[in-house]
Coordinates of C-alpha atoms in Angstrom, one line a residue:
Chain L
M1 CA -26.4 -3.5 19.5
L2 CA -26.5 -2.4 23.4
K3 CA -29.9 -2.2 23.7
T4 CA -30.7 -5.3 21.1
I5 CA -28.5 -7.5 23.8
I6 CA -30.9 -5.6 27.3
R7 CA -33.6 -5.6 25.4
Q8 CA -33.4 -9.1 24.6
S9 CA -31.9 -9.8 28.4
I10 CA -34.7 -8.3 30.0
H11 CA -37.1 -10.3 28.0
L12 CA -36.2 -13.6 28.8
Q13 CA -39.7 -16.0 29.9
P14 CA -40.6 -18.7 28.0
I15 CA -43.3 -17.7 24.3
L16 CA -45.3 -20.9 24.2
N17 CA -46.0 -20.2 20.2
A18 CA -42.1 -19.4 18.0
R19 CA -42.1 -20.4 15.4
L20 CA -38.9 -22.1 13.8
S21 CA -38.6 -23.0 10.7
T22 CA -38.9 -26.0 9.1
S23 CA -35.3 -27.3 8.8
L24 CA -34.3 -25.9 12.3
C25 CA -36.9 -27.4 13.0
N26 CA -36.7 -31.1 11.1
R27 CA -32.9 -31.0 13.1
L28 CA -34.0 -30.3 16.6
H29 CA -36.6 -33.3 15.8
T30 CA -33.4 -35.8 15.2
L31 CA -31.3 -34.4 17.8
S32 CA -33.5 -35.0 20.9
N33 CA -36.5 -37.3 21.0
H34 CA -38.5 -36.4 24.0
M35 CA -38.9 -32.9 22.8
N36 CA -42.7 -31.8 22.4
V37 CA -43.1 -30.4 19.2
Y38 CA -46.7 -29.4 17.9
P39 CA -48.4 -29.8 15.5
N40 CA -47.7 -26.1 14.1
N41 CA -43.8 -25.9 15.2
S42 CA -43.6 -24.0 18.1
F43 CA -41.6 -25.7 21.1
W44 CA -40.7 -25.8 25.2
P45 CA -39.3 -22.8 26.7
Y46 CA -35.8 -24.2 27.1
V47 CA -35.8 -24.9 23.7
I48 CA -36.7 -20.8 22.9
V49 CA -34.2 -19.6 25.4
S50 CA -31.4 -21.3 23.8
R51 CA -31.8 -19.9 20.6
R52 CA -32.2 -16.5 22.1
T53 CA -28.5 -17.0 24.2
A54 CA -27.4 -18.0 20.8
I55 CA -28.3 -14.9 19.4
L56 CA -27.4 -13.0 22.4
D57 CA -23.5 -14.6 22.3
Q58 CA -23.6 -13.5 19.0
H59 CA -24.6 -10.2 19.1
I60 CA -21.9 -9.7 22.1
K61 CA -19.4 -11.9 20.1
E62 CA -20.5 -8.9 16.5
A63 CA -20.2 -6.0 19.2
D64 CA -16.8 -6.9 20.4
Q65 CA -15.3 -6.9 17.0
M66 CA -16.8 -3.5 16.8
R67 CA -15.0 -2.1 19.6
T68 CA -12.6 0.0 19.0
R69 CA -8.7 -1.0 19.9
P70 CA -7.8 0.3 22.4
P71 CA -5.2 3.9 21.4
S72 CA -2.0 2.9 21.0
T73 CA 0.7 5.1 22.8
P74 CA 3.5 6.2 21.6
H75 CA 5.6 3.5 22.1
D76 CA 3.7 1.1 20.2
I77 CA 3.5 3.0 17.3
E78 CA 7.3 3.2 17.1
R79 CA 7.9 -0.1 17.7
R80 CA 6.1 -0.8 14.5
V81 CA 7.3 1.5 13.0
L82 CA 11.2 0.1 13.8
R83 CA 10.0 -3.0 13.0
I84 CA 8.8 -2.6 9.3
C85 CA 11.8 -0.6 8.7
N86 CA 14.1 -4.3 10.1
E87 CA 12.3 -5.7 7.4
Y88 CA 13.2 -3.6 4.7
D89 CA 15.7 -5.3 2.0
K90 CA 17.1 -2.2 1.2
I91 CA 19.0 -2.0 3.9
Q92 CA 22.5 -3.2 4.6
E93 CA 22.2 -6.0 7.2
A94 CA 24.7 -4.3 10.2
N95 CA 22.8 -1.5 10.3
K96 CA 19.1 -3.3 10.9
N97 CA 20.1 -3.9 15.0
N98 CA 21.5 -0.2 14.8
I99 CA 18.2 1.7 13.6
T100 CA 17.4 3.5 16.7
L101 CA 14.8 6.6 16.8
S102 CA 17.6 9.3 15.6
T103 CA 18.5 7.3 12.3
H104 CA 18.4 9.5 9.8
F105 CA 17.1 7.7 6.1
M106 CA 19.0 9.1 4.2
K107 CA 22.3 9.7 6.0
D108 CA 23.2 6.7 8.4
L109 CA 21.1 4.2 6.2
G110 CA 22.3 5.1 3.0
L111 CA 18.9 5.2 1.7
D112 CA 17.9 7.8 -1.5
S113 CA 14.7 9.3 -1.8
L114 CA 13.0 6.3 -3.7
D115 CA 13.4 4.2 -1.2
H116 CA 12.3 7.1 2.0
V117 CA 9.3 6.6 -0.9
E118 CA 9.0 2.6 -0.5
I119 CA 9.1 2.8 3.4
I120 CA 6.4 5.9 3.7
V121 CA 4.2 3.8 1.4
A122 CA 4.8 1.0 3.7
V123 CA 4.2 2.7 7.0
E124 CA 1.1 4.3 5.0
N125 CA 0.0 0.9 4.4
E126 CA 0.2 -0.5 8.0
F127 CA -1.1 2.6 10.4
G128 CA -3.7 2.1 7.2
F129 CA -4.2 6.3 6.2
E130 CA -2.7 8.5 3.4
I131 CA 0.2 10.4 4.0
P132 CA 0.1 13.5 1.2
D133 CA 2.8 14.9 -0.5
S134 CA 4.0 17.6 1.5
D135 CA 4.5 16.1 4.8
Y136 CA 7.8 13.8 2.1
D137 CA 10.4 16.0 3.8
K138 CA 9.4 16.1 7.3
L139 CA 9.8 12.7 7.4
Y140 CA 13.2 12.3 7.5
T141 CA 14.8 10.6 10.7
I142 CA 12.2 7.8 12.6
Q143 CA 12.1 9.9 15.8
A144 CA 9.9 12.4 13.0
M145 CA 7.4 9.8 11.8
V146 CA 6.6 8.7 15.3
D147 CA 5.5 12.0 16.1
Y148 CA 4.4 13.4 12.4
L149 CA 2.3 9.4 13.1
V150 CA 1.8 10.4 16.8
Q151 CA -0.2 13.6 16.2
K152 CA -1.9 12.1 13.2
M153 CA -4.0 9.4 15.1
R154 CA -4.8 12.2 17.8
I155 CA -6.2 14.1 16.2
V156 CA -8.2 11.3 14.3
Chain P
M1 CA 30.4 41.9 -26.0
S2 CA 28.8 38.4 -26.7
L3 CA 25.6 37.3 -27.8
T4 CA 24.4 36.1 -24.3
T5 CA 24.8 38.9 -22.9
R6 CA 23.4 40.9 -24.9
L7 CA 19.8 38.7 -24.8
P8 CA 17.2 40.5 -23.3
Q9 CA 15.7 37.8 -20.4
T10 CA 12.8 36.5 -21.9
L11 CA 14.3 34.9 -24.3
K12 CA 16.5 32.7 -21.8
Q13 CA 13.7 30.8 -20.6
V14 CA 12.5 27.7 -22.4
R15 CA 8.8 26.9 -22.2
P16 CA 8.1 24.3 -19.5
V17 CA 6.4 21.3 -20.2
L18 CA 5.1 20.3 -17.0
S19 CA 7.1 21.5 -13.9
T20 CA 8.9 25.1 -13.4
D21 CA 11.3 24.2 -10.8
H22 CA 13.2 21.3 -10.3
A23 CA 11.7 20.6 -7.1
E24 CA 8.5 20.5 -8.5
A25 CA 9.7 17.6 -10.8
K26 CA 11.5 15.4 -8.0
R27 CA 7.9 15.7 -6.5
R28 CA 6.0 14.4 -9.0
V29 CA 9.1 11.9 -9.8
L30 CA 8.3 10.7 -6.8
N31 CA 4.7 10.7 -7.1
L32 CA 4.6 8.1 -9.9
Y33 CA 6.9 5.9 -8.3
K34 CA 4.3 5.9 -5.3
I35 CA 1.5 5.1 -7.7
W36 CA 4.0 2.7 -9.7
L37 CA 4.7 0.8 -6.0
R38 CA 1.1 0.9 -4.7
Q39 CA 0.6 -1.6 -7.7
I40 CA 2.6 -4.0 -7.0
P41 CA 0.3 -6.8 -5.8
Y42 CA -2.4 -5.5 -9.2
L43 CA 0.7 -6.5 -11.2
R44 CA 1.1 -9.9 -9.9
V45 CA -2.5 -10.8 -10.7
D46 CA -2.9 -9.3 -14.0
Y47 CA 0.1 -11.0 -15.4
I48 CA -0.3 -14.1 -13.0
K49 CA 1.4 -15.9 -15.5
N50 CA 4.7 -14.5 -15.1
N51 CA 4.8 -15.5 -12.2
W52 CA 6.3 -12.0 -10.8
T53 CA 7.0 -11.8 -7.2
E54 CA 7.5 -8.4 -4.7
T55 CA 10.8 -7.6 -4.5
H56 CA 12.0 -9.1 -8.7
L57 CA 8.9 -6.2 -9.3
R58 CA 10.3 -3.1 -7.0
N59 CA 14.0 -3.9 -8.0
V60 CA 12.7 -3.8 -11.7
I61 CA 10.8 -0.3 -11.3
K62 CA 13.0 0.8 -9.4
E63 CA 15.9 0.2 -12.1
N64 CA 13.8 1.2 -14.7
F65 CA 13.7 4.2 -12.4
M66 CA 17.3 5.1 -12.0
R67 CA 18.6 4.2 -15.5
N68 CA 17.3 8.6 -15.8
K69 CA 19.0 9.5 -12.4
D70 CA 21.3 11.9 -14.3
V71 CA 19.2 13.7 -16.4
T72 CA 19.5 17.3 -15.7
D73 CA 17.4 18.8 -18.4
L74 CA 13.8 19.8 -17.1
R75 CA 11.8 19.5 -20.3
V76 CA 13.7 15.9 -20.4
I77 CA 12.9 15.5 -16.9
D78 CA 9.0 16.3 -17.5
L79 CA 8.8 13.7 -21.3
L80 CA 10.1 11.7 -19.1
I81 CA 7.5 11.5 -16.8
V82 CA 5.0 10.8 -18.7
R83 CA 6.0 8.3 -20.7
G84 CA 5.9 6.8 -16.9
Q85 CA 2.3 7.3 -16.5
M86 CA 1.7 6.3 -19.8
D87 CA 3.2 3.3 -19.1
F88 CA 1.7 3.1 -16.1
V89 CA -1.6 3.4 -17.5
E90 CA -1.5 1.4 -19.7
T91 CA -0.3 -1.5 -17.9
A92 CA -2.9 -0.6 -15.5
E93 CA -5.8 -1.0 -17.4
I94 CA -4.4 -4.0 -19.2
W95 CA -4.0 -2.4 -22.6
R96 CA -1.0 -4.8 -23.3
Q97 CA -0.5 -9.0 -23.9
Q98 CA -0.3 -10.8 -20.2
H99 CA 1.8 -12.8 -22.3
N100 CA 4.0 -10.0 -24.4
T101 CA 5.2 -8.2 -21.3
A102 CA 8.9 -7.7 -20.5
L103 CA 8.4 -4.4 -18.9
M104 CA 8.7 -5.8 -16.1
D105 CA 12.3 -7.8 -16.7
S106 CA 15.3 -6.7 -15.8
K107 CA 17.0 -4.7 -18.3
K108 CA 20.5 -4.8 -16.8
D109 CA 22.4 -7.7 -18.8
S110 CA 20.1 -6.2 -22.1
Y111 CA 22.0 -3.3 -23.0
K112 CA 24.0 -2.9 -25.8
K113 CA 27.0 -1.1 -23.6
K114 CA 28.9 1.3 -26.3
S115 CA 32.4 0.4 -27.0
T116 CA 35.0 2.7 -25.8
S117 CA 38.4 1.6 -27.5
F118 CA 39.2 2.8 -30.7
L119 CA 39.3 -0.3 -33.1
G120 CA 35.6 -1.2 -30.8
R121 CA 34.3 1.7 -32.9
F122 CA 36.0 1.2 -35.4
Y123 CA 34.4 -1.6 -36.1
E124 CA 31.1 -1.0 -35.4
G125 CA 31.0 2.1 -38.0
H126 CA 32.4 5.3 -36.2

């Protein structure tokens, strides 16, 4: 991607015999009347340049979308996990604002193992990777879950 | 001496259906719960005529699992797991009919309660 961008930005000198497609030609015909259209559909350089910049912009936009996100901090992960817990409707309203890092799912919030599975599935959907069954019994507190996620996402 | 003290050790254990101890059975149950949960958005689409919401489906699945929470016999638990998984496959592959699925209705109100008083049982036949 970067090579294409560099290559195209270096070769910005005009090419007089570029051929554009007929539909594009017709559209350009209607846009402005003072275009110098040769019968074999070749244009003046400024049209070529503007088309090149359009392609360049498209490349830059794609590269921007493919750029990896900045590495998230543990605080960021913690915030997302807390948000998931707050959206979970089985937790009583009174406890929702008291959810801290050291909240134990079963003892403090009164959830059972099926609810625990539900929360883990929600966390999996949020972060995009699968948590194996053997790790379920490590993740009984929020602090443990955040540590586990940090460890998994740094390794990957 | 009583019979139980004289029974050899090999006769005391029953042949397991699927899982050998409660921890393994619990793992299987949680796995089954997980795959039902993951299937919820597909259920909503495949059986779209029923207009199920996600919370309704979650509650029904949870209720179905909680109905059997007091079972302690390992082989019964295994059979229930197998039946639940068969249900899951039938539902996922849409071998059921769309309009005919009362499977995701809450069954709380449809169970006939066993009558506890003497006269209640008498009228029923015992």
